[in-house]
Amino acid sequence: MTASTDILPAAEFAVIHAEVQQFYAEHMQLLDSGAASEWAATFTEDGSFAPPSAPEPIVGRKALEAGVRAARAELDERGEAVRHLFSMIAVRPLPDGALKVRSYVQVVNTPRDGEPKLSLMCVCTDVLVHERGTLLVKERQVTRDDRPSANR
């Protein structure tokens, strides 16, 4: 594994890593609050998301937004809150200026008047790009630890 500071000076890498962490904090809070269009806008126009629950990647902001709206309706019907917790965020700058980011994701569901429950443990691999000074997801692949195709 190449250390990120082999590509960039340590101080510059630290700024990028902090930017990525802030991006994920805002990105996942949008998702968990049901802000579908705002969350979809954190992807490039042609951004793709390959979740373990879909047979094919979801491509484009409109499709991403529709998926969030459907998931939010299902959660509301069940009376559940969901939280996506990103950790172990490893950032690798790519030669073209994009960032490859690999992180662990815990998904916690909490039923109304119930106890929180860890429902999924995943690995998320993203390609993030800057457009007009803003980080956006170009590609996302998520694997679940409880399935054979898990990204170990």
Tab-separated table of C-alpha atoms in Angstrom:
chain	number	residue	atom	x	y	z
A	1	MET	CA	0.000	0.000	0.000
A	2	THR	CA	1.334	3.423	-0.934
A	3	ALA	CA	1.200	5.986	1.829
A	4	SER	CA	-0.906	8.986	0.833
A	5	THR	CA	1.861	11.284	1.965
A	6	ASP	CA	4.071	9.749	-0.771
A	7	ILE	CA	1.791	11.502	-3.277
A	8	LEU	CA	1.048	14.718	-1.367
A	9	PRO	CA	2.789	16.645	1.408
A	10	ALA	CA	1.476	15.645	4.854
A	11	ALA	CA	-0.137	19.035	5.559
A	12	GLU	CA	-2.001	19.020	2.232
A	13	PHE	CA	-3.129	15.435	2.805
A	14	ALA	CA	-4.402	16.354	6.301
A	15	VAL	CA	-6.590	19.099	4.799
A	16	ILE	CA	-7.982	16.675	2.207
A	17	HIS	CA	-8.662	14.002	4.831
A	18	ALA	CA	-10.545	16.528	6.997
A	19	GLU	CA	-12.554	17.643	3.955
A	20	VAL	CA	-13.499	14.028	3.227
A	21	GLN	CA	-14.583	13.431	6.836
A	22	GLN	CA	-16.754	16.566	6.781
A	23	PHE	CA	-18.216	15.493	3.441
A	24	TYR	CA	-19.292	12.126	4.851
A	25	ALA	CA	-20.746	13.694	7.997
A	26	GLU	CA	-22.959	16.022	5.952
A	27	HIS	CA	-23.665	13.440	3.222
A	28	MET	CA	-24.925	10.751	5.592
A	29	GLN	CA	-26.929	13.175	7.741
A	30	LEU	CA	-28.780	14.219	4.584
A	31	LEU	CA	-29.515	10.570	3.807
A	32	ASP	CA	-30.610	9.693	7.333
A	33	SER	CA	-32.893	12.731	7.544
A	34	GLY	CA	-34.613	11.792	4.275
A	35	ALA	CA	-33.361	14.834	2.331
A	36	ALA	CA	-33.458	12.862	-0.921
A	37	SER	CA	-32.745	15.586	-3.478
A	38	GLU	CA	-30.019	17.177	-1.362
A	39	TRP	CA	-28.357	13.786	-0.811
A	40	ALA	CA	-28.565	12.908	-4.514
A	41	ALA	CA	-26.935	16.277	-5.303
A	42	THR	CA	-23.806	15.059	-3.460
A	43	PHE	CA	-23.220	12.694	-6.407
A	44	THR	CA	-22.017	13.755	-9.835
A	45	GLU	CA	-24.801	14.046	-12.406
A	46	ASP	CA	-23.876	10.587	-13.710
A	47	GLY	CA	-22.773	9.231	-10.334
A	48	SER	CA	-23.294	5.554	-9.605
A	49	PHE	CA	-24.124	3.668	-6.430
A	50	ALA	CA	-23.795	-0.117	-6.298
A	51	PRO	CA	-25.481	-1.196	-3.047
A	52	PRO	CA	-25.569	-4.873	-2.063
A	53	SER	CA	-29.382	-4.818	-2.255
A	54	ALA	CA	-29.563	-3.912	-5.962
A	55	PRO	CA	-28.753	-6.219	-8.885
A	56	GLU	CA	-27.318	-3.312	-10.899
A	57	PRO	CA	-25.773	0.020	-9.896
A	58	ILE	CA	-28.153	2.963	-9.486
A	59	VAL	CA	-26.977	5.670	-11.883
A	60	GLY	CA	-27.814	9.375	-11.958
A	61	ARG	CA	-29.217	11.815	-9.457
A	62	LYS	CA	-32.881	11.255	-10.339
A	63	ALA	CA	-32.615	7.499	-9.751
A	64	LEU	CA	-30.633	8.023	-6.532
A	65	GLU	CA	-33.243	10.475	-5.264
A	66	ALA	CA	-36.085	8.069	-6.062
A	67	GLY	CA	-34.326	5.309	-4.146
A	68	VAL	CA	-33.947	7.468	-1.050
A	69	ARG	CA	-37.591	8.534	-1.199
A	70	ALA	CA	-38.720	4.892	-1.384
A	71	ALA	CA	-36.429	3.830	1.479
A	72	ARG	CA	-37.565	6.778	3.603
A	73	ALA	CA	-41.239	5.912	3.046
A	74	GLU	CA	-40.553	2.327	4.132
A	75	LEU	CA	-38.735	3.491	7.273
A	76	ASP	CA	-41.524	5.931	8.114
A	77	GLU	CA	-44.106	3.184	7.666
A	78	ARG	CA	-42.159	0.923	10.054
A	79	GLY	CA	-41.549	3.800	12.468
A	80	GLU	CA	-37.760	3.442	12.339
A	81	ALA	CA	-34.862	5.831	12.332
A	82	VAL	CA	-31.661	4.806	10.576
A	83	ARG	CA	-28.124	6.071	11.074
A	84	HIS	CA	-25.146	5.381	8.813
A	85	LEU	CA	-21.855	5.646	10.713
A	86	PHE	CA	-18.669	5.919	8.640
A	87	SER	CA	-15.367	5.024	10.301
A	88	MET	CA	-11.826	3.934	9.437
A	89	ILE	CA	-11.852	6.365	6.513
A	90	ALA	CA	-8.797	5.697	4.332
A	91	VAL	CA	-8.182	8.274	1.613
A	92	ARG	CA	-5.920	7.665	-1.354
A	93	PRO	CA	-5.343	10.510	-3.823
A	94	LEU	CA	-5.317	9.304	-7.418
A	95	PRO	CA	-3.070	10.729	-10.159
A	96	ASP	CA	-6.062	12.338	-11.934
A	97	GLY	CA	-6.982	14.350	-8.816
A	98	ALA	CA	-9.840	12.077	-7.728
A	99	LEU	CA	-9.836	10.435	-4.324
A	100	LYS	CA	-10.359	6.740	-3.663
A	101	VAL	CA	-11.919	6.371	-0.228
A	102	ARG	CA	-12.497	3.097	1.600
A	103	SER	CA	-14.371	3.071	4.879
A	104	TYR	CA	-16.299	0.843	7.232
A	105	VAL	CA	-19.994	1.610	7.617
A	106	GLN	CA	-22.256	0.580	10.457
A	107	VAL	CA	-25.986	0.890	9.833
A	108	VAL	CA	-28.022	1.243	13.012
A	109	ASN	CA	-31.820	1.017	12.993
A	110	THR	CA	-33.895	2.252	15.924
A	111	PRO	CA	-37.607	1.459	16.046
A	112	ARG	CA	-39.864	4.038	17.647
A	113	ASP	CA	-39.871	3.294	21.405
A	114	GLY	CA	-37.317	0.528	20.826
A	115	GLU	CA	-33.645	-0.216	21.224
A	116	PRO	CA	-31.034	0.624	18.579
A	117	LYS	CA	-29.793	-2.403	16.652
A	118	LEU	CA	-26.754	-2.784	14.438
A	119	SER	CA	-28.388	-4.057	11.263
A	120	LEU	CA	-25.451	-4.046	8.826
A	121	MET	CA	-21.689	-3.860	8.774
A	122	CYS	CA	-20.382	-2.829	5.371
A	123	VAL	CA	-17.352	-1.696	3.425
A	124	CYS	CA	-17.871	1.380	1.267
A	125	THR	CA	-15.473	2.191	-1.561
A	126	ASP	CA	-15.982	5.559	-3.216
A	127	VAL	CA	-14.351	7.598	-5.916
A	128	LEU	CA	-14.780	11.260	-4.961
A	129	VAL	CA	-14.138	14.140	-7.340
A	130	HIS	CA	-14.118	17.894	-7.007
A	131	GLU	CA	-16.582	19.809	-9.156
A	132	ARG	CA	-16.745	23.577	-8.763
A	133	GLY	CA	-14.866	23.305	-5.464
A	134	THR	CA	-17.225	20.701	-3.966
A	135	LEU	CA	-16.589	17.028	-3.284
A	136	LEU	CA	-19.027	14.683	-5.020
A	137	VAL	CA	-19.371	10.921	-5.282
A	138	LYS	CA	-18.555	9.690	-8.780
A	139	GLU	CA	-18.736	5.977	-7.945
A	140	ARG	CA	-19.802	4.066	-4.837
A	141	GLN	CA	-19.645	0.352	-4.171
A	142	VAL	CA	-20.919	-1.113	-0.912
A	143	THR	CA	-20.393	-4.684	0.212
A	144	ARG	CA	-21.846	-6.379	3.275
A	145	ASP	CA	-19.676	-8.343	5.669
A	146	ASP	CA	-22.287	-11.092	5.963
A	147	ARG	CA	-22.194	-11.949	2.259
A	148	PRO	CA	-19.514	-13.914	0.375
A	149	SER	CA	-18.621	-10.978	-1.887
A	150	ALA	CA	-17.597	-8.830	1.083
A	151	ASN	CA	-14.646	-6.564	0.377
A	152	ARG	CA	-12.162	-7.735	2.996
